[in-house]
XYZ file of N, CA and C in Angstrom:
270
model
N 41.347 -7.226 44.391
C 40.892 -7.583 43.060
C 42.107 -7.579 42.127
N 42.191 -8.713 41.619
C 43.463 -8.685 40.239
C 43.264 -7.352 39.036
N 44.447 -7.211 39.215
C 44.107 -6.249 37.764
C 44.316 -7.380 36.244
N 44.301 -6.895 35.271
C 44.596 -7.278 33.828
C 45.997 -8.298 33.954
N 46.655 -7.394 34.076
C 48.104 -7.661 34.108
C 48.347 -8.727 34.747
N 47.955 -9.016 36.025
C 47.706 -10.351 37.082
C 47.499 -11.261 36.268
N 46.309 -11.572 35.595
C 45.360 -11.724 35.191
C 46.429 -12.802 34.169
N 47.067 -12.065 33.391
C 48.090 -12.855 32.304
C 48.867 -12.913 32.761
N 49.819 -12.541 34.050
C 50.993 -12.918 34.141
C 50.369 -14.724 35.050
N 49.102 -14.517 35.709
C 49.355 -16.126 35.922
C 48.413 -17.082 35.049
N 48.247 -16.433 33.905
C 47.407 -17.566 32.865
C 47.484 -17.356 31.107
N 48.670 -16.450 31.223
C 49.194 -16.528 29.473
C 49.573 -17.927 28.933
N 50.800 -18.516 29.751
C 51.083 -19.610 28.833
C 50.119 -20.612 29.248
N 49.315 -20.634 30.086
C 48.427 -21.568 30.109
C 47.676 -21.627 28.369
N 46.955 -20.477 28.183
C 45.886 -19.797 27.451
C 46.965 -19.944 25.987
N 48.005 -19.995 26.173
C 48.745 -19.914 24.902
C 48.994 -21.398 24.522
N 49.648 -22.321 25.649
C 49.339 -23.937 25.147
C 48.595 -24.105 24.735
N 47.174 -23.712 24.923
C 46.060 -24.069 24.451
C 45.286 -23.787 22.839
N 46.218 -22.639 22.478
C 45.433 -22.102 21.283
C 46.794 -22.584 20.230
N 48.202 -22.898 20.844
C 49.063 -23.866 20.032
C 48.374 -25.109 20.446
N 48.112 -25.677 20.976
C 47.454 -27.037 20.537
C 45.968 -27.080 19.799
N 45.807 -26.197 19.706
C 44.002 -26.111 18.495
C 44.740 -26.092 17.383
N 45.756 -25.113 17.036
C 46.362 -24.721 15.858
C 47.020 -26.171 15.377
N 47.462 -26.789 16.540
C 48.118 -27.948 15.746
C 47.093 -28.961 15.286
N 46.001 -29.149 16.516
C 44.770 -30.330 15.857
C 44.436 -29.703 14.821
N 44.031 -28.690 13.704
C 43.666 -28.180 12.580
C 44.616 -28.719 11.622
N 45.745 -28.265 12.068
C 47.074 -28.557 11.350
C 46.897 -30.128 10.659
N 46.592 -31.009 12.202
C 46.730 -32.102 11.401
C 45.146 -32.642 11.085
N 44.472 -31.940 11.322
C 43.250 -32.451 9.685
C 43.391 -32.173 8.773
N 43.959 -31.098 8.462
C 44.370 -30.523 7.163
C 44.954 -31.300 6.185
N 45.872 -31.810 6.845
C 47.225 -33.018 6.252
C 46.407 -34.049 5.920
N 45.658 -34.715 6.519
C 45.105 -36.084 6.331
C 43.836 -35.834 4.901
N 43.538 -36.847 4.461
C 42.626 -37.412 3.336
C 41.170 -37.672 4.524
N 40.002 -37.376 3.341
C 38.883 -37.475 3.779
C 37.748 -36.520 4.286
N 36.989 -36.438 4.894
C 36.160 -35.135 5.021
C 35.903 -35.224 6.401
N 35.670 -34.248 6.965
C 35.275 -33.782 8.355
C 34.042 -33.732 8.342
N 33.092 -33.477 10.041
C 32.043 -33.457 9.904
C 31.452 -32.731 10.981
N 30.600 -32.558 11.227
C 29.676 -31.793 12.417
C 30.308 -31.339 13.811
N 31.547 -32.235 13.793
C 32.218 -31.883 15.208
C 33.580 -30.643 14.618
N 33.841 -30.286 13.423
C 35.211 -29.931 12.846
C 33.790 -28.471 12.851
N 32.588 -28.659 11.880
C 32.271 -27.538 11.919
C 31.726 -27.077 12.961
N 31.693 -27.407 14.242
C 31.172 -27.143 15.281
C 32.383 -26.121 16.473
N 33.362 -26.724 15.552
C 34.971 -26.052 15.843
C 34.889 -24.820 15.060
N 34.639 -24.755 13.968
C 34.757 -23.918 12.984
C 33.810 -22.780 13.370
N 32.351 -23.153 13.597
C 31.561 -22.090 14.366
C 32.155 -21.336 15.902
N 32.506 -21.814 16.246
C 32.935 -21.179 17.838
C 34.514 -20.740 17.753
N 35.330 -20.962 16.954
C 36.418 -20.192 16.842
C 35.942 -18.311 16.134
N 35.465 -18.168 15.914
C 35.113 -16.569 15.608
C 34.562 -15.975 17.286
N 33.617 -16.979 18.022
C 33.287 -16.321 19.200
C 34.520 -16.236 19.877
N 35.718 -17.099 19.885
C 36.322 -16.618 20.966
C 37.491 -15.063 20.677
N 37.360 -14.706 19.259
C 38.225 -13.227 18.648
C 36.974 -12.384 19.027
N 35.548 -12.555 19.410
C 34.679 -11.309 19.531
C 35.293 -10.248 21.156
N 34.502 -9.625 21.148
C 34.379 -8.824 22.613
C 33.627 -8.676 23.551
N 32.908 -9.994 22.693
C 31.633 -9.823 23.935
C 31.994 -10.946 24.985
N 31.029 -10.022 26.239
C 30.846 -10.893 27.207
C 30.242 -12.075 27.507
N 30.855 -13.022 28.432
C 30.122 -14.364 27.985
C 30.741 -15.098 26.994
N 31.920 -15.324 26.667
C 32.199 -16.171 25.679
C 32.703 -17.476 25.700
N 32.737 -17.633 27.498
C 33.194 -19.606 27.189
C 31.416 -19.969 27.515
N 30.182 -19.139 27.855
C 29.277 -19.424 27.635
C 28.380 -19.626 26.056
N 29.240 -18.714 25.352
C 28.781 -18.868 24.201
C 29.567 -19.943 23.120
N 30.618 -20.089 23.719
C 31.085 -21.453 23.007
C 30.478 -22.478 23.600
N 30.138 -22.923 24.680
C 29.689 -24.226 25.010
C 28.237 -24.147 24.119
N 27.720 -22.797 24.280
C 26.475 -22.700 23.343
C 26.351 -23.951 21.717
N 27.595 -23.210 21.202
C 27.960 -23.246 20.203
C 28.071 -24.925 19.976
N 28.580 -25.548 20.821
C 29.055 -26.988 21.094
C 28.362 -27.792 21.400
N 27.096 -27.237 21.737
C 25.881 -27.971 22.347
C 24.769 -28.370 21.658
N 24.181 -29.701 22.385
C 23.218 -30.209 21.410
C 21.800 -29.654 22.238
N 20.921 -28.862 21.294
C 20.133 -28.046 21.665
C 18.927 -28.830 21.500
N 18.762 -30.157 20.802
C 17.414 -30.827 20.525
C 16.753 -30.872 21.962
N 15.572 -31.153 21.981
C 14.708 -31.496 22.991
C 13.983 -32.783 22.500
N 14.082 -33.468 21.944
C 13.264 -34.237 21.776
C 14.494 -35.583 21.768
N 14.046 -36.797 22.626
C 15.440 -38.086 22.747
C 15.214 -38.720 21.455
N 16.455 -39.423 21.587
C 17.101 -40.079 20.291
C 16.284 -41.299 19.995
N 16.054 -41.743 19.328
C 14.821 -42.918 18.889
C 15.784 -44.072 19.655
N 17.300 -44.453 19.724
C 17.982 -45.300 20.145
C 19.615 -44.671 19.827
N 20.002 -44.832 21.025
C 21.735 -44.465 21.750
C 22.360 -45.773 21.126
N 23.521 -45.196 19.689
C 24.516 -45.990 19.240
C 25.386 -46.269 20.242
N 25.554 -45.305 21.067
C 26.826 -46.194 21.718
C 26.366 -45.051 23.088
N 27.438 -44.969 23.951
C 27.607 -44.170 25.256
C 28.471 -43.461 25.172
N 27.734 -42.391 25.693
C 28.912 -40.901 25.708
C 28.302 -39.591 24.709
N 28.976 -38.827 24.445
C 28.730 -37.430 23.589
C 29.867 -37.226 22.770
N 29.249 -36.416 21.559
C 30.052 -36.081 20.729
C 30.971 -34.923 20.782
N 29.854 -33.334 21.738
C 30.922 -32.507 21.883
C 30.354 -31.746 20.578
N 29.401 -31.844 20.131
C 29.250 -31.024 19.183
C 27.736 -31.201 18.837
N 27.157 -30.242 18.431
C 25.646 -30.566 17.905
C 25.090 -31.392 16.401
N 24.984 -32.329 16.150
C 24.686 -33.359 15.132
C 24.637 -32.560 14.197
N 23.198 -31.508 14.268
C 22.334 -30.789 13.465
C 22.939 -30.068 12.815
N 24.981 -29.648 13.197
C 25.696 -28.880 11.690
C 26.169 -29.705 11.109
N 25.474 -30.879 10.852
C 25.970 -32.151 9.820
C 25.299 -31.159 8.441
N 26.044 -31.481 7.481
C 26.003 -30.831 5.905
C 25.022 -32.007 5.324
């Protein structure tokens, strides 16, 4: 069984590219003109789960990211997903 230490010595800079490249996509919405929307706050909700301590937390981010409706769309604009749940539209 890996200990801790294992644990980051073979997946720190992985785990660290990754949270410098969030920092930079923020970075550059920030810079730009215009307003964000349901997918930025859908970012915005699940960045606090991943500083918690609880267990379960790339389950609770996909939570977070997910479109929870049950009921289908009256008609599909286009193909594919957004990656975020509509319903934290402001």
């Amino acid at each position: 069984m890996p200990t801790k230490k294992d644990i980051l010595d073979l997946h720190f800079m992985d785990a660290r590219y990754k949270l410098l490249d969030i920092a930079a996509f923020l970075d550059r919405i920030e810079r730009h003109q215009g307003e964000t929307d349901f997918r930025f706050d859908g970012l915005k909700k699940a960045l606090p789960i991943l500083l918690s301590d609880q267990p379960g937390r790339a389950k609770a981010v996909l939570e977070a990211l997910s479109d929870h409706s049950t009921e289908p769309a009256e008609k599909a604009t286009f193909q594919g997903a957004f990656g975020a749940p509509q319903s934290l539209q402001s």
